[in-house]
Short mmCIF file of N, CA and C in Angstrom, two decimals:
data_model
loop_
_atom_site.label_atom_id
_atom_site.label_comp_id
_atom_site.label_asym_id
_atom_site.label_seq_id
_atom_site.Cartn_x
_atom_site.Cartn_y
_atom_site.Cartn_z
N MET A 1 149.48 45.08 -100.92
CA MET A 1 149.16 46.38 -101.69
C MET A 1 148.53 46.94 -100.30
N LEU A 2 147.47 46.89 -99.70
CA LEU A 2 146.31 46.86 -99.34
C LEU A 2 146.84 47.07 -97.50
N ARG A 3 147.38 45.63 -97.52
CA ARG A 3 147.39 45.20 -96.42
C ARG A 3 147.94 46.41 -95.41
N PRO A 4 149.13 46.61 -95.63
CA PRO A 4 150.71 48.26 -95.09
C PRO A 4 149.28 49.19 -94.95
N LEU A 5 148.05 49.09 -95.58
CA LEU A 5 147.37 50.58 -95.27
C LEU A 5 146.02 50.35 -94.28
N LEU A 6 146.34 49.19 -93.77
CA LEU A 6 145.19 48.27 -93.06
C LEU A 6 145.55 48.48 -91.34
N ILE A 7 146.74 47.89 -91.53
CA ILE A 7 147.45 47.76 -90.19
C ILE A 7 147.21 48.58 -89.47
N GLY A 8 146.57 48.69 -88.27
CA GLY A 8 146.71 49.75 -86.88
C GLY A 8 145.47 50.53 -87.29
N GLU A 9 144.76 50.55 -88.15
CA GLU A 9 143.35 51.37 -88.48
C GLU A 9 142.01 51.25 -87.71
N ARG A 10 141.18 51.86 -87.60
CA ARG A 10 140.27 51.81 -86.84
C ARG A 10 139.00 51.21 -87.26
N ALA A 11 138.49 50.06 -86.78
CA ALA A 11 137.48 49.13 -87.50
C ALA A 11 136.23 50.35 -87.64
N ASP A 12 136.14 51.58 -86.19
CA ASP A 12 134.76 52.07 -86.37
C ASP A 12 135.11 52.91 -87.00
N GLU A 13 135.66 53.58 -88.12
CA GLU A 13 135.57 54.17 -88.90
C GLU A 13 135.86 53.89 -90.25
N PRO A 14 134.54 53.40 -90.61
CA PRO A 14 135.03 52.38 -92.30
C PRO A 14 134.53 53.80 -93.29
N ALA A 15 134.15 54.58 -93.19
CA ALA A 15 134.12 55.45 -94.10
C ALA A 15 135.69 56.09 -94.79
N ARG A 16 136.13 56.57 -93.51
CA ARG A 16 137.64 57.23 -93.63
C ARG A 16 138.67 55.70 -93.83
N VAL A 17 138.60 54.94 -93.40
CA VAL A 17 139.03 54.04 -94.12
C VAL A 17 139.52 53.95 -95.44
N THR A 18 138.11 53.44 -95.64
CA THR A 18 137.89 53.43 -96.75
C THR A 18 138.48 54.12 -98.26
N GLU A 19 137.80 55.18 -97.53
CA GLU A 19 138.44 56.81 -98.49
C GLU A 19 140.03 56.85 -98.35
N LYS A 20 140.89 56.44 -97.23
CA LYS A 20 142.15 56.19 -97.20
C LYS A 20 143.05 55.50 -98.80
N LEU A 21 142.00 54.43 -98.56
CA LEU A 21 142.52 53.10 -99.37
C LEU A 21 142.84 53.80 -101.03
N ARG A 22 141.25 54.28 -101.12
CA ARG A 22 140.86 54.40 -102.66
C ARG A 22 142.02 56.03 -102.91
N GLN A 23 142.43 56.60 -101.86
CA GLN A 23 143.12 57.79 -101.92
C GLN A 23 144.67 57.12 -102.53
N THR A 24 144.90 56.44 -101.76
CA THR A 24 146.08 56.02 -101.83
C THR A 24 146.72 55.02 -102.81
N THR A 25 145.38 54.17 -103.62
CA THR A 25 145.83 53.56 -104.38
C THR A 25 145.01 54.34 -105.91
N PHE A 26 145.18 55.50 -105.87
CA PHE A 26 144.33 55.95 -107.18
C PHE A 26 145.27 55.97 -107.99
N TRP A 27 146.43 55.73 -108.42
CA TRP A 27 147.54 55.62 -108.98
C TRP A 27 147.16 54.04 -110.21
N GLN A 28 146.42 53.30 -109.58
CA GLN A 28 146.68 51.72 -109.49
C GLN A 28 145.50 51.90 -110.47
N GLY A 29 144.48 52.97 -110.50
CA GLY A 29 143.20 52.95 -111.13
C GLY A 29 141.95 53.06 -110.72
N ARG A 30 140.75 53.33 -110.80
CA ARG A 30 139.70 53.54 -109.91
C ARG A 30 138.72 52.14 -110.56
N GLY A 31 139.15 51.23 -110.64
CA GLY A 31 138.36 50.07 -110.98
C GLY A 31 139.64 48.89 -110.86
N GLY A 32 139.13 47.24 -111.69
CA GLY A 32 139.32 46.31 -111.43
C GLY A 32 139.88 45.63 -110.14
N SER A 33 140.68 45.26 -109.79
CA SER A 33 140.68 44.47 -109.11
C SER A 33 141.22 44.94 -107.58
N VAL A 34 141.62 46.16 -107.95
CA VAL A 34 142.12 47.16 -106.77
C VAL A 34 140.83 47.39 -106.09
N GLU A 35 139.98 47.74 -106.76
CA GLU A 35 138.65 48.82 -106.39
C GLU A 35 137.99 47.46 -105.78
N HIS A 36 138.02 46.38 -106.26
CA HIS A 36 137.11 45.06 -105.94
C HIS A 36 137.86 44.79 -104.57
N ALA A 37 139.18 44.94 -104.14
CA ALA A 37 139.24 44.15 -103.15
C ALA A 37 138.84 45.61 -101.63
N ILE A 38 138.97 46.70 -102.20
CA ILE A 38 138.54 47.94 -101.52
C ILE A 38 137.28 47.81 -100.70
N SER A 39 136.54 47.27 -102.34
CA SER A 39 134.83 46.76 -102.11
C SER A 39 134.78 46.30 -101.12
N GLY A 40 135.17 45.09 -101.11
CA GLY A 40 135.45 43.77 -100.03
C GLY A 40 135.49 44.25 -98.25
N ILE A 41 136.84 45.22 -98.36
CA ILE A 41 137.13 45.59 -97.07
C ILE A 41 135.93 46.26 -96.62
N ASP A 42 135.65 47.60 -97.79
CA ASP A 42 134.80 48.71 -97.51
C ASP A 42 133.41 47.63 -96.69
N ILE A 43 133.00 46.53 -96.78
CA ILE A 43 131.72 45.87 -96.53
C ILE A 43 131.81 44.75 -95.26
N ALA A 44 133.38 44.81 -95.32
CA ALA A 44 133.65 43.94 -94.27
C ALA A 44 133.82 45.04 -92.64
N LEU A 45 134.11 46.54 -93.08
CA LEU A 45 134.92 47.19 -91.83
C LEU A 45 133.18 47.80 -91.35
N TRP A 46 132.41 47.62 -92.49
CA TRP A 46 130.88 48.23 -92.21
C TRP A 46 130.17 47.17 -90.98
N ASP A 47 130.41 45.79 -91.34
CA ASP A 47 129.86 45.07 -90.84
C ASP A 47 130.31 44.99 -89.75
N LEU A 48 131.80 45.27 -89.55
CA LEU A 48 132.17 45.23 -88.00
C LEU A 48 131.34 46.72 -87.22
N MET A 49 131.54 47.36 -87.95
CA MET A 49 130.86 48.69 -86.62
C MET A 49 129.50 48.32 -86.63
N GLY A 50 128.66 47.65 -87.37
CA GLY A 50 127.54 47.78 -87.10
C GLY A 50 127.12 46.56 -85.76
N LYS A 51 128.27 45.47 -86.06
CA LYS A 51 128.23 44.40 -84.90
C LYS A 51 129.14 45.45 -83.78
N ILE A 52 130.06 46.39 -83.70
CA ILE A 52 130.40 47.26 -82.50
C ILE A 52 129.14 48.24 -81.94
N CYS A 53 128.25 48.73 -83.06
CA CYS A 53 127.07 49.26 -82.66
C CYS A 53 126.09 48.74 -81.99
N ASN A 54 125.82 47.30 -82.72
CA ASN A 54 124.81 46.78 -82.47
C ASN A 54 123.67 47.20 -82.92
N GLN A 55 124.01 47.84 -84.20
CA GLN A 55 122.91 48.28 -85.22
C GLN A 55 122.65 47.58 -86.37
N PRO A 56 121.72 47.32 -87.26
CA PRO A 56 121.60 47.03 -88.53
C PRO A 56 122.33 47.98 -89.13
N ILE A 57 123.22 47.15 -90.12
CA ILE A 57 124.05 48.76 -90.99
C ILE A 57 123.38 49.59 -91.80
N GLY A 58 122.08 49.04 -92.33
CA GLY A 58 121.28 49.57 -93.00
C GLY A 58 120.25 51.16 -92.10
N ARG A 59 120.78 51.09 -90.69
CA ARG A 59 120.42 52.10 -89.96
C ARG A 59 121.62 53.24 -90.20
N LEU A 60 122.76 52.46 -89.93
CA LEU A 60 124.48 53.59 -90.12
C LEU A 60 124.43 53.76 -91.40
N LEU A 61 123.90 53.67 -92.24
CA LEU A 61 124.22 54.30 -93.65
C LEU A 61 122.90 55.29 -93.62
N GLY A 62 122.30 56.10 -92.74
CA GLY A 62 121.00 56.89 -93.28
C GLY A 62 119.99 56.11 -92.91
N GLY A 63 119.63 55.07 -92.37
CA GLY A 63 118.17 54.62 -91.92
C GLY A 63 117.63 53.74 -92.71
N LEU A 64 116.34 53.44 -92.50
CA LEU A 64 115.78 52.12 -92.77
C LEU A 64 114.23 52.65 -93.57
N TYR A 65 114.68 52.20 -95.12
CA TYR A 65 113.59 52.92 -95.58
C TYR A 65 112.61 52.74 -96.08
N ARG A 66 113.00 50.77 -95.86
CA ARG A 66 112.02 49.80 -96.60
C ARG A 66 111.95 48.67 -95.10
N HIS A 67 110.88 47.95 -95.35
CA HIS A 67 111.20 46.86 -94.66
C HIS A 67 111.30 45.33 -94.80
N ARG A 68 110.65 45.72 -96.27
CA ARG A 68 110.66 44.59 -97.18
C ARG A 68 111.12 45.44 -98.57
N ILE A 69 111.68 44.07 -99.04
CA ILE A 69 112.39 45.05 -100.63
C ILE A 69 111.70 43.93 -101.85
N LYS A 70 112.37 43.95 -103.00
CA LYS A 70 112.02 42.35 -104.02
C LYS A 70 113.14 42.10 -104.16
N PRO A 71 113.46 41.12 -104.22
CA PRO A 71 114.67 40.89 -104.47
C PRO A 71 114.63 39.76 -106.24
N TYR A 72 115.80 40.22 -106.78
CA TYR A 72 115.54 40.02 -108.49
C TYR A 72 116.39 38.96 -108.45
N GLY A 73 115.92 37.77 -109.62
CA GLY A 73 117.27 36.81 -110.25
C GLY A 73 117.73 37.81 -111.31
N SER A 74 119.26 37.23 -111.41
CA SER A 74 120.13 37.91 -112.03
C SER A 74 120.79 36.57 -112.98
N ILE A 75 120.47 37.16 -114.42
CA ILE A 75 120.84 35.79 -115.25
C ILE A 75 121.31 36.46 -116.54
N LEU A 76 122.03 35.93 -117.06
CA LEU A 76 122.98 36.01 -118.57
C LEU A 76 122.05 35.95 -119.21
N PHE A 77 122.12 36.98 -120.69
CA PHE A 77 121.55 36.63 -122.01
C PHE A 77 121.82 35.50 -122.86
N ASP A 78 121.15 35.12 -123.39
CA ASP A 78 121.29 33.55 -124.19
C ASP A 78 120.87 33.53 -125.47
N GLU A 79 121.05 32.68 -126.39
CA GLU A 79 120.50 32.51 -127.33
C GLU A 79 118.60 32.28 -126.84
N PRO A 80 117.87 33.08 -128.15
CA PRO A 80 116.84 32.87 -127.66
C PRO A 80 116.03 31.42 -126.77
N GLY A 81 116.04 30.10 -127.09
CA GLY A 81 115.95 28.64 -126.63
C GLY A 81 116.39 28.48 -125.03
N PRO A 82 117.52 28.55 -124.95
CA PRO A 82 118.55 28.68 -123.64
C PRO A 82 118.08 29.67 -122.87
N LEU A 83 117.61 30.99 -123.47
CA LEU A 83 117.22 32.00 -122.68
C LEU A 83 115.57 31.50 -122.30
N GLN A 84 115.03 31.11 -122.81
CA GLN A 84 113.90 30.82 -122.16
C GLN A 84 113.84 29.68 -121.18
N GLU A 85 114.29 28.71 -121.22
CA GLU A 85 114.94 27.79 -120.49
C GLU A 85 115.37 28.35 -119.00
N LYS A 86 116.30 29.16 -119.11
CA LYS A 86 117.08 30.11 -117.98
C LYS A 86 115.64 30.42 -117.58
N LEU A 87 114.79 31.60 -118.05
CA LEU A 87 114.22 32.57 -117.47
C LEU A 87 112.93 31.47 -116.66
N GLN A 88 112.19 30.71 -117.12
CA GLN A 88 111.02 29.66 -117.03
C GLN A 88 112.03 28.91 -115.46
N ARG A 89 113.20 28.99 -115.21
CA ARG A 89 113.56 28.56 -113.85
C ARG A 89 113.54 29.41 -113.19
N THR A 90 114.34 30.62 -113.41
CA THR A 90 113.98 31.89 -112.38
C THR A 90 112.80 32.05 -112.04
N VAL A 91 111.84 32.11 -112.93
CA VAL A 91 110.20 32.00 -112.62
C VAL A 91 110.03 31.40 -111.57
N GLU A 92 109.92 29.86 -112.12
CA GLU A 92 109.75 28.75 -111.19
C GLU A 92 110.15 29.25 -109.31
N ARG A 93 111.13 29.50 -109.58
CA ARG A 93 112.33 29.93 -108.23
C ARG A 93 111.25 30.88 -107.12
N GLY A 94 110.48 31.80 -107.90
CA GLY A 94 109.48 32.38 -107.29
C GLY A 94 109.94 34.06 -107.68
N PHE A 95 111.15 34.06 -107.85
CA PHE A 95 111.57 35.73 -108.30
C PHE A 95 110.30 35.94 -109.13
N LYS A 96 109.94 37.58 -108.63
CA LYS A 96 108.45 38.30 -109.42
C LYS A 96 109.91 39.84 -110.44
N ALA A 97 110.77 39.58 -110.57
CA ALA A 97 111.86 40.56 -111.08
C ALA A 97 113.02 39.67 -111.31
N ILE A 98 113.50 40.23 -112.68
CA ILE A 98 114.86 39.51 -113.43
C ILE A 98 115.53 40.32 -114.11
N LYS A 99 116.88 40.37 -113.64
CA LYS A 99 117.63 41.19 -114.19
C LYS A 99 118.37 40.22 -115.49
N LEU A 100 118.78 40.44 -116.99
CA LEU A 100 119.19 40.21 -117.69
C LEU A 100 120.77 40.87 -118.37
N GLY A 101 121.52 40.10 -118.55
CA GLY A 101 122.70 41.29 -118.88
C GLY A 101 123.71 40.56 -119.62
N TRP A 102 124.42 41.40 -120.52
CA TRP A 102 125.36 41.34 -120.89
C TRP A 102 125.27 40.46 -122.58
N ARG A 103 126.86 39.48 -122.60
CA ARG A 103 126.38 38.55 -124.08
C ARG A 103 125.09 38.23 -124.40
N PRO A 104 124.82 38.07 -125.53
CA PRO A 104 124.66 38.65 -126.57
C PRO A 104 124.53 40.07 -126.82
N PHE A 105 123.43 40.23 -126.19
CA PHE A 105 122.91 41.67 -125.51
C PHE A 105 123.91 43.09 -125.88
N GLY A 106 123.60 43.64 -127.43
CA GLY A 106 124.54 44.74 -127.31
C GLY A 106 125.61 44.35 -127.84
N ARG A 107 125.75 43.16 -128.33
CA ARG A 107 127.18 42.92 -129.23
C ARG A 107 126.81 42.34 -130.48
N ARG A 108 125.76 42.25 -130.82
CA ARG A 108 125.42 41.89 -132.40
C ARG A 108 124.69 43.06 -133.19
N ASP A 109 123.60 43.02 -133.01
CA ASP A 109 122.65 44.15 -133.56
C ASP A 109 121.59 44.20 -133.29
N SER A 110 120.66 45.50 -133.39
CA SER A 110 119.88 45.78 -132.98
C SER A 110 118.71 44.67 -132.87
N LYS A 111 118.54 43.75 -133.99
CA LYS A 111 117.59 42.94 -134.70
C LYS A 111 117.79 42.24 -133.28
N THR A 112 118.61 41.37 -133.39
CA THR A 112 119.21 40.57 -131.88
C THR A 112 118.71 40.92 -130.86
N ASP A 113 119.39 42.52 -130.36
CA ASP A 113 118.70 42.72 -129.32
C ASP A 113 117.44 42.80 -128.63
N GLU A 114 116.63 42.97 -129.86
CA GLU A 114 114.99 43.10 -129.36
C GLU A 114 114.85 42.13 -129.68
N LEU A 115 115.18 41.01 -130.43
CA LEU A 115 114.86 39.20 -130.34
C LEU A 115 114.88 38.86 -128.85
N LEU A 116 116.06 39.00 -128.38
CA LEU A 116 116.11 38.92 -126.91
C LEU A 116 115.08 39.07 -125.94
N VAL A 117 114.63 40.47 -126.08
CA VAL A 117 113.91 41.23 -124.87
C VAL A 117 112.67 40.97 -125.37
N ARG A 118 111.88 41.18 -126.37
CA ARG A 118 110.78 40.09 -126.94
C ARG A 118 110.44 38.39 -126.57
N THR A 119 111.57 37.61 -126.60
CA THR A 119 111.53 36.53 -126.08
C THR A 119 111.76 36.68 -124.70
N ALA A 120 112.41 37.34 -123.72
CA ALA A 120 112.14 37.49 -122.17
C ALA A 120 110.74 38.01 -121.97
N ARG A 121 110.37 38.73 -122.62
CA ARG A 121 108.79 39.42 -122.31
C ARG A 121 107.86 38.40 -122.82
N ASP A 122 107.59 37.72 -123.89
CA ASP A 122 107.06 36.83 -123.80
C ASP A 122 107.05 35.41 -122.66
N THR A 123 108.15 35.19 -122.58
CA THR A 123 108.43 34.09 -121.41
C THR A 123 107.68 34.37 -120.46
N VAL A 124 108.14 35.35 -119.72
CA VAL A 124 107.49 36.11 -118.14
C VAL A 124 106.81 36.66 -117.93
N GLY A 125 105.71 37.10 -118.99
CA GLY A 125 104.57 37.80 -119.11
C GLY A 125 104.80 39.11 -118.66
N PRO A 126 103.71 39.96 -118.53
CA PRO A 126 103.49 41.11 -118.21
C PRO A 126 103.86 41.46 -116.87
N ASP A 127 103.40 40.48 -115.77
CA ASP A 127 103.54 40.28 -114.50
C ASP A 127 105.32 40.58 -113.81
N ILE A 128 106.26 40.05 -114.61
CA ILE A 128 107.77 40.05 -113.70
C ILE A 128 108.17 40.79 -114.67
N GLU A 129 109.05 41.73 -113.31
CA GLU A 129 109.42 43.09 -113.77
C GLU A 129 110.95 42.24 -114.43
N ILE A 130 111.69 43.11 -115.75
CA ILE A 130 112.53 42.85 -116.29
C ILE A 130 113.63 44.03 -116.17
N MET A 131 114.67 44.05 -116.02
CA MET A 131 115.81 45.24 -115.73
C MET A 131 116.68 44.74 -117.29
N VAL A 132 117.34 45.36 -118.05
CA VAL A 132 118.51 44.74 -118.43
C VAL A 132 119.85 45.72 -118.27
N ASP A 133 121.14 44.72 -118.44
CA ASP A 133 121.90 45.36 -118.00
C ASP A 133 122.95 44.71 -119.26
N ALA A 134 123.37 46.12 -120.02
CA ALA A 134 124.18 46.17 -121.12
C ALA A 134 125.41 45.65 -120.70
N GLY A 135 126.07 46.18 -119.90
CA GLY A 135 127.81 45.70 -119.83
C GLY A 135 128.71 46.50 -120.59
N GLY A 136 127.92 47.80 -120.38
CA GLY A 136 128.73 48.78 -120.77
C GLY A 136 130.38 48.90 -120.21
N SER A 137 130.80 48.30 -119.44
CA SER A 137 131.83 48.52 -118.11
C SER A 137 132.90 47.60 -119.26
N GLU A 138 132.43 46.66 -120.18
CA GLU A 138 133.44 45.83 -120.89
C GLU A 138 134.37 46.61 -121.35
N GLN A 139 135.55 46.05 -121.36
CA GLN A 139 136.28 46.90 -122.04
C GLN A 139 136.36 46.65 -123.85
N PHE A 140 136.49 47.65 -124.50
CA PHE A 140 136.15 47.84 -125.85
C PHE A 140 134.77 47.95 -125.97
N TRP A 141 134.12 48.83 -125.27
CA TRP A 141 132.34 48.30 -125.43
C TRP A 141 132.34 48.59 -126.42
N PRO A 142 131.36 48.79 -127.67
CA PRO A 142 131.15 49.63 -128.78
C PRO A 142 130.67 50.74 -128.96
N HIS A 143 129.86 50.45 -128.08
CA HIS A 143 128.21 51.79 -128.66
C HIS A 143 128.43 52.87 -127.56
N GLY A 144 127.87 54.04 -128.27
CA GLY A 144 128.23 55.35 -127.80
C GLY A 144 126.42 55.88 -127.64
N TYR A 145 126.11 56.68 -127.39
CA TYR A 145 124.87 57.77 -126.66
C TYR A 145 123.59 57.20 -127.91
N LYS A 146 124.02 57.59 -128.87
CA LYS A 146 122.75 57.13 -129.89
C LYS A 146 122.24 55.94 -129.93
N TRP A 147 123.06 54.62 -130.11
CA TRP A 147 122.88 53.45 -129.35
C TRP A 147 122.24 53.07 -127.95
N ALA A 148 122.57 53.94 -127.04
CA ALA A 148 122.08 53.71 -125.51
C ALA A 148 120.70 54.57 -125.64
N LEU A 149 120.48 55.57 -126.76
CA LEU A 149 118.73 56.53 -126.70
C LEU A 149 118.25 55.36 -127.68
N GLU A 150 118.46 54.97 -128.47
CA GLU A 150 117.75 53.87 -129.52
C GLU A 150 117.19 52.46 -128.76
N THR A 151 118.28 51.98 -127.84
CA THR A 151 118.20 51.09 -127.00
C THR A 151 117.19 50.78 -126.22
N ALA A 152 116.89 52.18 -125.41
CA ALA A 152 116.08 52.55 -124.26
C ALA A 152 114.67 52.95 -124.58
N LYS A 153 114.93 53.39 -125.69
CA LYS A 153 113.33 53.45 -126.47
C LYS A 153 112.57 52.01 -126.77
N MET A 154 113.26 51.36 -127.37
CA MET A 154 112.79 49.65 -127.72
C MET A 154 112.71 48.65 -126.14
N LEU A 155 113.72 49.31 -125.66
CA LEU A 155 113.26 48.58 -124.15
C LEU A 155 112.11 48.63 -123.63
N ALA A 156 112.06 50.43 -123.16
CA ALA A 156 110.73 51.09 -122.97
C ALA A 156 109.11 50.39 -123.61
N SER A 157 109.00 49.92 -124.92
CA SER A 157 107.97 49.49 -125.73
C SER A 157 107.86 48.10 -125.09
N TYR A 158 109.10 47.46 -124.09
CA TYR A 158 108.49 46.07 -123.67
C TYR A 158 109.13 45.97 -122.06
N GLY A 159 108.13 47.13 -121.74
CA GLY A 159 107.84 47.44 -119.96
C GLY A 159 108.84 46.94 -119.23
N ILE A 160 110.64 47.51 -120.06
CA ILE A 160 111.58 47.08 -119.17
C ILE A 160 111.73 48.29 -118.51
N VAL A 161 111.96 47.62 -116.84
CA VAL A 161 111.48 48.75 -115.63
C VAL A 161 113.34 49.98 -115.45
N TRP A 162 114.46 49.13 -115.98
CA TRP A 162 115.29 50.22 -116.09
C TRP A 162 116.88 49.19 -116.88
N PHE A 163 117.77 49.82 -117.19
CA PHE A 163 118.94 50.37 -118.28
C PHE A 163 119.91 50.38 -118.00
N GLU A 164 120.57 49.20 -117.47
CA GLU A 164 122.07 49.35 -116.60
C GLU A 164 123.46 49.64 -117.69
N GLU A 165 124.00 50.23 -117.33
CA GLU A 165 125.38 49.95 -117.89
C GLU A 165 125.09 50.13 -119.52
N ALA A 166 124.59 51.55 -120.10
CA ALA A 166 124.36 51.90 -121.21
C ALA A 166 125.39 52.13 -121.90
N LEU A 167 126.66 52.90 -121.09
CA LEU A 167 127.46 53.33 -121.83
C LEU A 167 128.72 53.06 -120.86
N PRO A 168 129.83 53.13 -121.46
CA PRO A 168 130.92 53.16 -120.24
C PRO A 168 130.86 53.88 -119.05
N PRO A 169 131.40 53.50 -117.87
CA PRO A 169 131.16 53.96 -117.23
C PRO A 169 131.45 55.85 -116.84
N ASP A 170 132.83 55.69 -117.79
CA ASP A 170 133.25 57.19 -117.58
C ASP A 170 132.68 58.12 -118.36
N ASP A 171 131.47 57.75 -119.45
CA ASP A 171 130.87 58.49 -120.37
C ASP A 171 129.85 59.39 -119.53
N ILE A 172 130.46 60.43 -118.61
CA ILE A 172 129.60 61.32 -117.52
C ILE A 172 128.66 62.24 -118.55
N GLU A 173 128.96 62.95 -119.81
CA GLU A 173 128.51 63.12 -120.09
C GLU A 173 127.35 63.05 -120.83
N GLY A 174 127.79 61.40 -121.37
CA GLY A 174 126.82 60.62 -122.10
C GLY A 174 125.49 60.28 -121.83
N PHE A 175 126.03 59.96 -119.97
CA PHE A 175 124.96 59.93 -119.03
C PHE A 175 124.01 60.60 -118.63
N ILE A 176 124.52 61.89 -118.52
CA ILE A 176 123.57 63.60 -118.64
C ILE A 176 122.39 63.39 -119.44
N GLU A 177 123.03 63.02 -120.59
CA GLU A 177 121.57 63.42 -122.01
C GLU A 177 121.18 62.06 -122.22
N LEU A 178 121.29 61.20 -121.41
CA LEU A 178 120.37 59.17 -121.66
C LEU A 178 119.33 59.84 -120.61
N ARG A 179 120.17 60.00 -119.55
CA ARG A 179 118.83 60.75 -118.47
C ARG A 179 118.03 61.40 -118.81
N ARG A 180 118.26 62.57 -119.41
CA ARG A 180 117.36 63.32 -120.10
C ARG A 180 116.46 62.94 -120.93
N HIS A 181 116.87 62.21 -121.74
CA HIS A 181 115.85 61.60 -123.09
C HIS A 181 115.88 60.27 -123.01
N ALA A 182 115.71 59.14 -122.00
CA ALA A 182 115.80 57.81 -121.87
C ALA A 182 114.05 57.84 -121.38
N PRO A 183 113.62 56.79 -121.97
CA PRO A 183 112.05 56.67 -121.28
C PRO A 183 111.78 55.61 -120.54
N LEU A 184 113.04 55.52 -119.42
CA LEU A 184 112.97 54.33 -118.65
C LEU A 184 114.25 54.67 -117.87
N ARG A 185 114.32 53.95 -116.29
CA ARG A 185 115.13 54.68 -115.42
C ARG A 185 116.39 53.54 -115.75
N LEU A 186 117.34 54.58 -115.68
CA LEU A 186 118.96 53.97 -115.26
C LEU A 186 119.64 53.99 -113.69
N PRO A 187 119.85 53.22 -113.63
CA PRO A 187 120.52 52.89 -112.41
C PRO A 187 121.99 54.04 -112.59
N PRO A 188 121.95 54.61 -111.12
CA PRO A 188 124.03 55.35 -111.11
C PRO A 188 124.82 54.45 -111.78
N ALA A 189 125.69 55.46 -112.50
CA ALA A 189 126.68 54.26 -113.14
C ALA A 189 127.87 54.24 -112.54
N LYS A 190 128.65 52.82 -112.43
CA LYS A 190 129.16 52.06 -111.48
C LYS A 190 130.42 53.15 -111.66
N CYS A 191 130.98 54.08 -111.35
CA CYS A 191 132.55 54.69 -111.11
C CYS A 191 133.43 53.86 -110.37
#
């Protein structure tokens, strides 16, 4: 579907080509496999642009703001015992920050959510940053603003750095309110 739109296009105009792909495939949806393919093409086009200009892509996208970054380990939530083991292995690999995501967090009840977060904090200690990705982009996400706000308060009490995907990506009004009232950072929604 995307190949005919790419043949003959310029590799040195990544933003324009990517926008053309998105606009032309609008009716196929703003997510899923089409958007994932476009994202991969966008990355490849920017990589080509960097090679053409003999410049780092960060400079091409607006400048280098940092010379060092803190990588984070990304693992899935699990039951408390296996979660502890995953966290310990991640810390042993040298990560100073860990993002935990998805099931069973947000899929049972608030007591389970807090147990998982408490387990994580107790396992890694106060010096490791923890971020939480609730997975609100999952189909049939059951929660809205009230759950997200109460969960954000609980997460903040454990020193969680940010709360990602607390709501479905299209709940713009919910995210606006959550940003106003949540006591921790919310990364930009993945729209």
